[in-house]
PDB file of C-alpha atoms in Angstrom:
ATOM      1  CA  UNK A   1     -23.657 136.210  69.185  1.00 65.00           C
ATOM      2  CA  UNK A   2     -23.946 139.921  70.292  1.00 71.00           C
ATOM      3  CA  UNK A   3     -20.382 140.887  71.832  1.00 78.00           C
ATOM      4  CA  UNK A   4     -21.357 143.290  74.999  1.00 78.00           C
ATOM      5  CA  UNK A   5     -17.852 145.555  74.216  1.00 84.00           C
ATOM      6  CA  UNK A   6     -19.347 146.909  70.654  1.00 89.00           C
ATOM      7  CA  UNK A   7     -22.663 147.968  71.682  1.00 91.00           C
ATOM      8  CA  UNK A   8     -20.729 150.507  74.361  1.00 91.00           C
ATOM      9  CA  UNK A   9     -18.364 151.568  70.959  1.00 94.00           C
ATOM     10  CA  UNK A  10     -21.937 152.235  69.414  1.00 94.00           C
ATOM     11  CA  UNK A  11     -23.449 154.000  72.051  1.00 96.00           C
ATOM     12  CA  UNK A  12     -20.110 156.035  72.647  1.00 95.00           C
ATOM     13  CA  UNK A  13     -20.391 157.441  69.003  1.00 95.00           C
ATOM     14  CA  UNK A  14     -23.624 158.721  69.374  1.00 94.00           C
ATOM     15  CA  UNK A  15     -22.450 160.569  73.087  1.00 96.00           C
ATOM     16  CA  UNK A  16     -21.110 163.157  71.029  1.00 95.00           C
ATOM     17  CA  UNK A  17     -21.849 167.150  70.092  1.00 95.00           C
ATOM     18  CA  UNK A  18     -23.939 168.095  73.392  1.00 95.00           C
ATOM     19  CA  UNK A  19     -25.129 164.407  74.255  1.00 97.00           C
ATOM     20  CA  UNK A  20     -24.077 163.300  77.551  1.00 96.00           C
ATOM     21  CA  UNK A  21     -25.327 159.716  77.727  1.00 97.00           C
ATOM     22  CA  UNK A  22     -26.117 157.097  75.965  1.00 97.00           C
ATOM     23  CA  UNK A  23     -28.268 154.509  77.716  1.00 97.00           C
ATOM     24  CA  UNK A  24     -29.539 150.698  76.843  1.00 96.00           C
ATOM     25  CA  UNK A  25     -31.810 149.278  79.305  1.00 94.00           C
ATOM     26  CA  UNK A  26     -34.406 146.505  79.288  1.00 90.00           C
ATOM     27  CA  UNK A  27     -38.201 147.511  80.138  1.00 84.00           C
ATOM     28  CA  UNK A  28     -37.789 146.931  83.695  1.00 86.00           C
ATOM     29  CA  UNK A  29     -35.012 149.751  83.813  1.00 86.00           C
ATOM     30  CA  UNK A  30     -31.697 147.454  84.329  1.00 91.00           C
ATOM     31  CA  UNK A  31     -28.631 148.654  82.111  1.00 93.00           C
ATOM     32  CA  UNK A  32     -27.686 146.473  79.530  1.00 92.00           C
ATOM     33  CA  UNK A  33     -25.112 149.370  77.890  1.00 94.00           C
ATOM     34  CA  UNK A  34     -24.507 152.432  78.364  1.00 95.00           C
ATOM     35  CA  UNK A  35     -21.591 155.588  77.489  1.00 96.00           C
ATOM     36  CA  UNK A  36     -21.768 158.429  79.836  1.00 94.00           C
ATOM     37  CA  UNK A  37     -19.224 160.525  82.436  1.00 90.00           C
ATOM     38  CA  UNK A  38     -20.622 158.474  85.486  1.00 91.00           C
ATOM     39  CA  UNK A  39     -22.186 154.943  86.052  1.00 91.00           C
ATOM     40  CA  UNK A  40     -24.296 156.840  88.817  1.00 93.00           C
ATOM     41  CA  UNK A  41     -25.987 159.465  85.996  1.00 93.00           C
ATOM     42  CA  UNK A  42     -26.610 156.281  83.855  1.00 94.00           C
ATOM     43  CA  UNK A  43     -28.790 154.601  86.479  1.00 94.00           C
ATOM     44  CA  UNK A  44     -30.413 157.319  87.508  1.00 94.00           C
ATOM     45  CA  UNK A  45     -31.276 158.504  83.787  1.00 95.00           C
ATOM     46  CA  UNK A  46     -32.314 154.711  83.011  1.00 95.00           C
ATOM     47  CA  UNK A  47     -34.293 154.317  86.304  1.00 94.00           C
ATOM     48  CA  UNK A  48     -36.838 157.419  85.229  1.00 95.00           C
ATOM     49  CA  UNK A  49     -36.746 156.958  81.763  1.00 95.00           C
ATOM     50  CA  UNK A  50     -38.337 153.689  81.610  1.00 95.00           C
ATOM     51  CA  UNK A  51     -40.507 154.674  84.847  1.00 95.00           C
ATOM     52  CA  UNK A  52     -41.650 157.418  82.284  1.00 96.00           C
ATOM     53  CA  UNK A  53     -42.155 154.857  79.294  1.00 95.00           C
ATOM     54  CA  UNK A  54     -43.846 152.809  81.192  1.00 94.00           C
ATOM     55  CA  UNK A  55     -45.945 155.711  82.791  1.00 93.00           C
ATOM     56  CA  UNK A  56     -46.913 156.730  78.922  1.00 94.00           C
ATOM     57  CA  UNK A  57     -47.391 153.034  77.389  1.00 92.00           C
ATOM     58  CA  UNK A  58     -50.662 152.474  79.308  1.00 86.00           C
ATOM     59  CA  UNK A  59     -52.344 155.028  77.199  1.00 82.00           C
ATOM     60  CA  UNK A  60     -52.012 152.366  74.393  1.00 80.00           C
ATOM     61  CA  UNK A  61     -55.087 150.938  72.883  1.00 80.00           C
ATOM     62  CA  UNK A  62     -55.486 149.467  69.081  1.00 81.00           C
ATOM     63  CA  UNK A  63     -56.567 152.820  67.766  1.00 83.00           C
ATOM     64  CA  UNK A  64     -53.830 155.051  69.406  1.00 84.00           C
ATOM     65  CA  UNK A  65     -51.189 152.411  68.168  1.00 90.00           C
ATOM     66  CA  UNK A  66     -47.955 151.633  70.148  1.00 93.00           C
ATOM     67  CA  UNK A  67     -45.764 154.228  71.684  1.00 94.00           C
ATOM     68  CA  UNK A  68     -43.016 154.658  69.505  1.00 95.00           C
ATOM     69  CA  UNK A  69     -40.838 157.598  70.559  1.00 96.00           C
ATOM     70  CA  UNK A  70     -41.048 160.201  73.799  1.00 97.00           C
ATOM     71  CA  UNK A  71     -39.304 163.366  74.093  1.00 97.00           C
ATOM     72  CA  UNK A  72     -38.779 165.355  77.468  1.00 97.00           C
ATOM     73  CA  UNK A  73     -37.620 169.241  77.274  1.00 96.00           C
ATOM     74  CA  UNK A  74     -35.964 170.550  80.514  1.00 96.00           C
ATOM     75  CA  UNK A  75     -34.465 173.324  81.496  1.00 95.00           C
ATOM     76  CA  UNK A  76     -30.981 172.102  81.900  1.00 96.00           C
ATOM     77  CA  UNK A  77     -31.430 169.531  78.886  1.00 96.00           C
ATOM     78  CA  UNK A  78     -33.557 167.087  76.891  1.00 97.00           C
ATOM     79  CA  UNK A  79     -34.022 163.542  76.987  1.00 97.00           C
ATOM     80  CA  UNK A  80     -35.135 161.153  74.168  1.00 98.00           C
ATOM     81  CA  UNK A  81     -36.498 157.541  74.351  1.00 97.00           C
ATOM     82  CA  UNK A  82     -37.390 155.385  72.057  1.00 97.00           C
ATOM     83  CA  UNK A  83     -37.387 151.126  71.469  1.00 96.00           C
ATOM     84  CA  UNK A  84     -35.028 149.260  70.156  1.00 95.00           C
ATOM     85  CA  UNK A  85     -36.666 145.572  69.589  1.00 90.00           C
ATOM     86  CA  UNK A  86     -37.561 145.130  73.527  1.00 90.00           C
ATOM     87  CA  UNK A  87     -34.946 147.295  74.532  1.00 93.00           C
ATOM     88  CA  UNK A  88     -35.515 151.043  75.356  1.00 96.00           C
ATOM     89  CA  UNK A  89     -32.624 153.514  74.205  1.00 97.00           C
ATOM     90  CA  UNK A  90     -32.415 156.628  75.692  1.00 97.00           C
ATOM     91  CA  UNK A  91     -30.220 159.790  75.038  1.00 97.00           C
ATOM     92  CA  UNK A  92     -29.492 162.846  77.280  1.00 97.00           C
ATOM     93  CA  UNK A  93     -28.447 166.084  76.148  1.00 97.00           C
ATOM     94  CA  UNK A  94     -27.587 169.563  77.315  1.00 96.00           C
ATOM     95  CA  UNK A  95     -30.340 172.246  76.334  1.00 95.00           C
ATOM     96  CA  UNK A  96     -28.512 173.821  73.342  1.00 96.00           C
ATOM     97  CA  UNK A  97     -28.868 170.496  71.350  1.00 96.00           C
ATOM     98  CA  UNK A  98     -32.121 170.329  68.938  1.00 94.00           C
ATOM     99  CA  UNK A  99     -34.617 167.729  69.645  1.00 93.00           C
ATOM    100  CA  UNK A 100     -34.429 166.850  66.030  1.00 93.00           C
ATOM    101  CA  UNK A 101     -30.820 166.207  66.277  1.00 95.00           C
ATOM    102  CA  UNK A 102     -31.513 163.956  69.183  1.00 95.00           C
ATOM    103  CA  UNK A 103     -34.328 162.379  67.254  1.00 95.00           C
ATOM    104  CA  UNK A 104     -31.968 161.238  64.410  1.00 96.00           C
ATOM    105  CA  UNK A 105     -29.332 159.847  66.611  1.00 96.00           C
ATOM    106  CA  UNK A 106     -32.215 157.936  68.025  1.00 96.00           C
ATOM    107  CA  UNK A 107     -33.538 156.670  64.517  1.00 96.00           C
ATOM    108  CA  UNK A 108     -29.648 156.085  62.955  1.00 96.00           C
ATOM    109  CA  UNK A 109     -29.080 153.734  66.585  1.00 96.00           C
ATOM    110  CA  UNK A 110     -32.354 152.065  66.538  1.00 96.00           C
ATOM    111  CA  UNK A 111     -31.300 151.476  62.961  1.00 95.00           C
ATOM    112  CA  UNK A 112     -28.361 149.856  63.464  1.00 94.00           C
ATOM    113  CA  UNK A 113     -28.837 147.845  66.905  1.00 93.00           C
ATOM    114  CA  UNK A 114     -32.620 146.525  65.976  1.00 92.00           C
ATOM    115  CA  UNK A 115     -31.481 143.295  64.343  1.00 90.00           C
ATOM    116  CA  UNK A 116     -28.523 142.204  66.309  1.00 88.00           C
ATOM    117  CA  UNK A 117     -30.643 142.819  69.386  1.00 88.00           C
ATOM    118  CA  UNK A 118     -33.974 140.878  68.002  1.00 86.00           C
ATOM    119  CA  UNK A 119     -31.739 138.304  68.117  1.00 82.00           C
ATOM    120  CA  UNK A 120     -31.287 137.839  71.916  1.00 77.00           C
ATOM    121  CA  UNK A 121     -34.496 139.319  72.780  1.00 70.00           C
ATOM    122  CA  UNK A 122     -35.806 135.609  73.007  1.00 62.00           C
ATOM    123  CA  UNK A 123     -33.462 134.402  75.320  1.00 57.00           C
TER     124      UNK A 123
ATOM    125  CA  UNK B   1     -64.024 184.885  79.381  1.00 58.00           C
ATOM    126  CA  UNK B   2     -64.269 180.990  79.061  1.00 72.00           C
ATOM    127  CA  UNK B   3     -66.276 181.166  75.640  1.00 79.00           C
ATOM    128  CA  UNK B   4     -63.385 183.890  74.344  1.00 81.00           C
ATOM    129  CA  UNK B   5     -60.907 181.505  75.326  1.00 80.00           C
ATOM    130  CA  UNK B   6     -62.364 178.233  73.625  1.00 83.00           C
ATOM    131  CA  UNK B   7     -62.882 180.314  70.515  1.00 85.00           C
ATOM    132  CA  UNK B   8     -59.344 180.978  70.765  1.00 83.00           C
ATOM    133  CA  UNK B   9     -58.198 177.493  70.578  1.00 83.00           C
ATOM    134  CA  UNK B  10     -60.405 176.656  68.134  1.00 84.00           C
ATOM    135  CA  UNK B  11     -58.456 179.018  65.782  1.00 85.00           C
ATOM    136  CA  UNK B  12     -55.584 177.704  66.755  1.00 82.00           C
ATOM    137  CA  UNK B  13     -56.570 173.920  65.618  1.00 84.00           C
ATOM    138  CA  UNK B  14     -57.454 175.538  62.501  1.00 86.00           C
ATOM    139  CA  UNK B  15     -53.288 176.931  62.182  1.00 85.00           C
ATOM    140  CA  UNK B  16     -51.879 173.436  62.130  1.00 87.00           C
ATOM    141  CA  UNK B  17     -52.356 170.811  60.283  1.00 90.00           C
ATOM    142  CA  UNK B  18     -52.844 167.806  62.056  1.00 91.00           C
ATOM    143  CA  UNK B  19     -54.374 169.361  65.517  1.00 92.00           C
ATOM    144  CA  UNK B  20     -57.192 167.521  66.830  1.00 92.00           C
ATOM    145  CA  UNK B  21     -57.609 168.889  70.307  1.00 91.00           C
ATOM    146  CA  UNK B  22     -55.814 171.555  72.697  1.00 91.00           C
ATOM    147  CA  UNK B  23     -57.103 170.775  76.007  1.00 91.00           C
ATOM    148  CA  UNK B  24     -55.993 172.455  79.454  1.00 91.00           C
ATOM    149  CA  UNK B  25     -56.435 170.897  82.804  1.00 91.00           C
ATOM    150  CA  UNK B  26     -55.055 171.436  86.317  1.00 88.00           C
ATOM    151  CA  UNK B  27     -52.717 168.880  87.852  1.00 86.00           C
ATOM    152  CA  UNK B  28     -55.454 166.305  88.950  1.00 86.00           C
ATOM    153  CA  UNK B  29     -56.831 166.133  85.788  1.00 85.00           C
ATOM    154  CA  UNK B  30     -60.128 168.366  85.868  1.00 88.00           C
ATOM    155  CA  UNK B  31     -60.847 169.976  82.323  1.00 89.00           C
ATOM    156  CA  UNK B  32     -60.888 173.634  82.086  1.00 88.00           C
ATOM    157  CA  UNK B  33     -60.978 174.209  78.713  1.00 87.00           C
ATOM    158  CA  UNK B  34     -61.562 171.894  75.264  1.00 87.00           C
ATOM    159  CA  UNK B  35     -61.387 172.340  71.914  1.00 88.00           C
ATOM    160  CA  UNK B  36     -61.934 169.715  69.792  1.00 87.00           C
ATOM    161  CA  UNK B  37     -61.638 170.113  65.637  1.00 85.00           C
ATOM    162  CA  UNK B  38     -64.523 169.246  63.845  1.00 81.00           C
ATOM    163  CA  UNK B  39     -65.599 165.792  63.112  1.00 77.00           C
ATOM    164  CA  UNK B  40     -62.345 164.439  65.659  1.00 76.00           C
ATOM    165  CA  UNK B  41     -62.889 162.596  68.651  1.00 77.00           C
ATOM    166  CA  UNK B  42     -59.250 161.125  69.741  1.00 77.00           C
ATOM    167  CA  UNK B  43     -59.644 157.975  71.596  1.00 80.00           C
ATOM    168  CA  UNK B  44     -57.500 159.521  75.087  1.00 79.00           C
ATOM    169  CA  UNK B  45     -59.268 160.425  78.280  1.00 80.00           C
ATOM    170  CA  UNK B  46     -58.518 164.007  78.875  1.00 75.00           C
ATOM    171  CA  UNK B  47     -58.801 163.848  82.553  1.00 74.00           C
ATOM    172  CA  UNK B  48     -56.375 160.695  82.388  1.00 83.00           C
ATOM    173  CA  UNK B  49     -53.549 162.586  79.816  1.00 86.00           C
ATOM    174  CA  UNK B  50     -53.374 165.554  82.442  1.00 87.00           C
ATOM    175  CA  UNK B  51     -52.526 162.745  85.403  1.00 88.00           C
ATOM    176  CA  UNK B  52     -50.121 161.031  83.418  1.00 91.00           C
ATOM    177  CA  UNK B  53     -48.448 164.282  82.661  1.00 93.00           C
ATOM    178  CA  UNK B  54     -48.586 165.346  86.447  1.00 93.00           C
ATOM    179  CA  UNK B  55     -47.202 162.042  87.152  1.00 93.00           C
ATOM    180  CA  UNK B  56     -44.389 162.182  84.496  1.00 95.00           C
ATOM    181  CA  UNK B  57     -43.367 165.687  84.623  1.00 95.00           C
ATOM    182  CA  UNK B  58     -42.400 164.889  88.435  1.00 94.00           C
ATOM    183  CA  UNK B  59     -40.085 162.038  87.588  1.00 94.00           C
ATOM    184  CA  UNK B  60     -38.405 164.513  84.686  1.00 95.00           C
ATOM    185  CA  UNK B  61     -37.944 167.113  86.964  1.00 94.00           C
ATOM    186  CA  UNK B  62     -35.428 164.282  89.139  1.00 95.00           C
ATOM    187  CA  UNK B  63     -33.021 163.885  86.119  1.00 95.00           C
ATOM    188  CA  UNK B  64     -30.859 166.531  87.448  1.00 93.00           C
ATOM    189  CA  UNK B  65     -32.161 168.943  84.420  1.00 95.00           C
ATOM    190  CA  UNK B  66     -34.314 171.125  86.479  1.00 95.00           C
ATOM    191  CA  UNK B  67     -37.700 171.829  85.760  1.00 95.00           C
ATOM    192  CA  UNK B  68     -39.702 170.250  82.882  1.00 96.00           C
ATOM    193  CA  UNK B  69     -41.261 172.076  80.796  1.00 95.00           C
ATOM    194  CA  UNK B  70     -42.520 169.730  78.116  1.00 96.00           C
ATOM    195  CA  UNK B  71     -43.437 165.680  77.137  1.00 97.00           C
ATOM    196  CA  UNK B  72     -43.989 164.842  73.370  1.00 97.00           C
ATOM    197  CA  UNK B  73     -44.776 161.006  73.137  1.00 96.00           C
ATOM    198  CA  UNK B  74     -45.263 159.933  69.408  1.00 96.00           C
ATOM    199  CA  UNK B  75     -47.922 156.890  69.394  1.00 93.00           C
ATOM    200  CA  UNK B  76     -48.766 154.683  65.791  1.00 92.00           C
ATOM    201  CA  UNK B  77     -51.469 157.076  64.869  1.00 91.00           C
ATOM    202  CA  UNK B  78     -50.913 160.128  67.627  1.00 92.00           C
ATOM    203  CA  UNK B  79     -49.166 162.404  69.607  1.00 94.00           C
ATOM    204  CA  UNK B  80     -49.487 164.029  72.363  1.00 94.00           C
ATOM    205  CA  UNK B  81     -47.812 167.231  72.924  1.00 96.00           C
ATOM    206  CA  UNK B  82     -48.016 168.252  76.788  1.00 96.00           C
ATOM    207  CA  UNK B  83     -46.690 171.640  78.543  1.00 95.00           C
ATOM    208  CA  UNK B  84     -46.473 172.267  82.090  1.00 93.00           C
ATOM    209  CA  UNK B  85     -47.602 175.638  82.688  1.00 89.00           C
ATOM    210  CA  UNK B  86     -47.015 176.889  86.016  1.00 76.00           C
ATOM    211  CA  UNK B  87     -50.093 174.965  88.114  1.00 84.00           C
ATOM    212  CA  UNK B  88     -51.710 174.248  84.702  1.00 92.00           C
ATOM    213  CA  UNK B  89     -51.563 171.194  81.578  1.00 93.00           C
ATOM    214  CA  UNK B  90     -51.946 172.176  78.234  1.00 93.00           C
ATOM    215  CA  UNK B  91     -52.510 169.153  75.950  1.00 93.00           C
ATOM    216  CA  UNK B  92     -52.164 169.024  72.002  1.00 93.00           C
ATOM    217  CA  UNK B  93     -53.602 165.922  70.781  1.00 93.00           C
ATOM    218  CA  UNK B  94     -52.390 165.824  66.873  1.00 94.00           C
ATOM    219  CA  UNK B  95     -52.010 162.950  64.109  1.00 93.00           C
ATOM    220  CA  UNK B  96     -48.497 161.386  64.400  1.00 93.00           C
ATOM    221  CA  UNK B  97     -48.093 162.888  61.122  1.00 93.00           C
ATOM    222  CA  UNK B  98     -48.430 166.520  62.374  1.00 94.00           C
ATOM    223  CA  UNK B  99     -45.322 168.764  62.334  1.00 95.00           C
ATOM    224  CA  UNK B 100     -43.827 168.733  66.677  1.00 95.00           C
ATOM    225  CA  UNK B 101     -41.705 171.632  66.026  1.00 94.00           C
ATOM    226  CA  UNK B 102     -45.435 173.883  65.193  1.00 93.00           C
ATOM    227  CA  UNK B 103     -47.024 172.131  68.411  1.00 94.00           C
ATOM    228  CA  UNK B 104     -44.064 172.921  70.607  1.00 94.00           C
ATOM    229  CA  UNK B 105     -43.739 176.551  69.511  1.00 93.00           C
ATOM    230  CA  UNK B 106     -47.586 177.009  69.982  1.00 91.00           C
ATOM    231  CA  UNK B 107     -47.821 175.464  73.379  1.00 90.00           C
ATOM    232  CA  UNK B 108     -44.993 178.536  74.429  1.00 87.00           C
ATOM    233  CA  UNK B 109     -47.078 180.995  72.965  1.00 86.00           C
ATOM    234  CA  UNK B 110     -50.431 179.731  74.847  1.00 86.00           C
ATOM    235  CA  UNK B 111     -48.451 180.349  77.885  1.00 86.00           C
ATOM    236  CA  UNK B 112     -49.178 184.047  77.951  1.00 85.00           C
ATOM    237  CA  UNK B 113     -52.962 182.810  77.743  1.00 82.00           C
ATOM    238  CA  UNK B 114     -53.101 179.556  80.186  1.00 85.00           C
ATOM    239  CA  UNK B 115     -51.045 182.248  83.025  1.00 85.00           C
ATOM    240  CA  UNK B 116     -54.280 184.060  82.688  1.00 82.00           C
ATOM    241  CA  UNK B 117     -56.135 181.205  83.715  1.00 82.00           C
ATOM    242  CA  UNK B 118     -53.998 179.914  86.685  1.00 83.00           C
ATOM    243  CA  UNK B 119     -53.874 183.350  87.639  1.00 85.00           C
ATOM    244  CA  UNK B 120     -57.928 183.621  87.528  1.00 82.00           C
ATOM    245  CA  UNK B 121     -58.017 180.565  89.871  1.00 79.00           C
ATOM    246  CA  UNK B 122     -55.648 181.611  91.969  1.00 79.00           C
ATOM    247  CA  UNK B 123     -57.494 185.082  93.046  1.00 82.00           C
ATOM    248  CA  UNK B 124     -60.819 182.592  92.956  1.00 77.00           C
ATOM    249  CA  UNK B 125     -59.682 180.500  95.045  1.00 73.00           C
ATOM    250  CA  UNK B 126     -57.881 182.739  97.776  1.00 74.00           C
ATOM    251  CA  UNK B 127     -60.897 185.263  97.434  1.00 69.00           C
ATOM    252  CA  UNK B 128     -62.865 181.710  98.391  1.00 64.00           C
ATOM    253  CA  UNK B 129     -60.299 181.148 101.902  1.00 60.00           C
TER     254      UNK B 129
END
């Protein structure tokens, strides 16, 4: 089964070099994991992230495809989002990081959480 | 002025490969200027894109991170590359294949050219009060 303690370990890795949360939430915007300096950031970062995905995913038809990957530019920071099985994953950053930094720690996490977590994505 | 401008555009969707449309609308969604590349007609309502942006842009600028300035959302077959200049929404619609990094870097140098426009409106509509 998925232990709860190692997906924080993985998300702490990638809260590294300018990242300053890590966040996994389901589609409704609930934290299932999450590294960052306060649990109060996290929810707020979760809540709007997946208000945003959601916000973007009704422009998807069968000829535009699914939504696989959004990126927001600030001017305090960037955000990334992206899905993990039924999960979204979303990383904040300060402004000096690249976005395609950010979108390789995205790809190298969805990488390595998509199977364990298509597992309980029935239940 | 407005045929200068869409010829404009139009050279740009020549620059990158990719580029299907560059679109600019104001925050409800009206169209003030299209460009379309030849022979593409992306399945998004233009009027709809700018709303979403509006809509999305607002719950960015809540993160704490000040101001946004830009959405990319990748789709199967698209993206959309979105700016939020001043009271205006520029749009790149490109194939998900196209390069973001050559989108984003356009989109700052259209600013120059979309402050134009908002500026243009601006002395329109206050000449109009």
């Amino acid at each position: 089964m998925l232990k709860p303690k190692l997906i924080s370990q993985v998300l702490q890795q990638a809260t590294t070099g300018g990242v300053k949360a890590t966040i996994l939430l389901n589609p409704e915007g609930s934290l299932l994991a999450f590294a960052a300096q306060s649990d109060r950031d996290a929810r707020i970062y979760g809540a709007i992230a997946s208000n945003i995905w959601t916000i973007y995913s009704k422009h998807c038809k069968p000829e535009v495809g699914p939504l696989s990957f959004l990126m927001l530019e600030c001017e305090e920071g960037k955000v990334a989002i992206t899905v993990v099985s039924t999960m979204i994953l979303c990383l904040v950053a300060r402004d000096d990081v690249e976005l395609g930094i950010l979108k390789a720690k995205c790809e190298a996490l969805t990488r390595h959480l998509e199977e364990p977590l298509s597992r309980v994505a029935g239940y | 002025m407005s045929e200068e401008l869409v010829v404009h555009f139009e050279k740009l969707l020549t620059r990158v490969d990719g580029l299907l449309s560059a679109v600019v609308t104001d925050r409800d969604g009206v169209v003030l200027l299209r460009a379309n590349a030849p022979n593409s007609a992306p399945p998004f309502t233009e009027s709809a894109l700018g709303c979403t942006f509006a809509l999305a842009s607002d719950q960015a600028s809540k993160l704490g991170l000040k101001k946004n300035r830009s959405i990319v959302s990748v789709y199967g077959a698209y993206q959309l590359v979105q700016f939020n200049h001043s009271s205006l929404i520029t749009t790149f619609v490109a194939n998900s294949s196209a390069n973001t990094g050559l989108l984003l870097e356009l989109g700052s140098e259209l600013e120059s050219v979309t402050q134009v426009i908002a500026t243009a409106l601006h002395e329109r509509h206050s000449g109009a009060l």
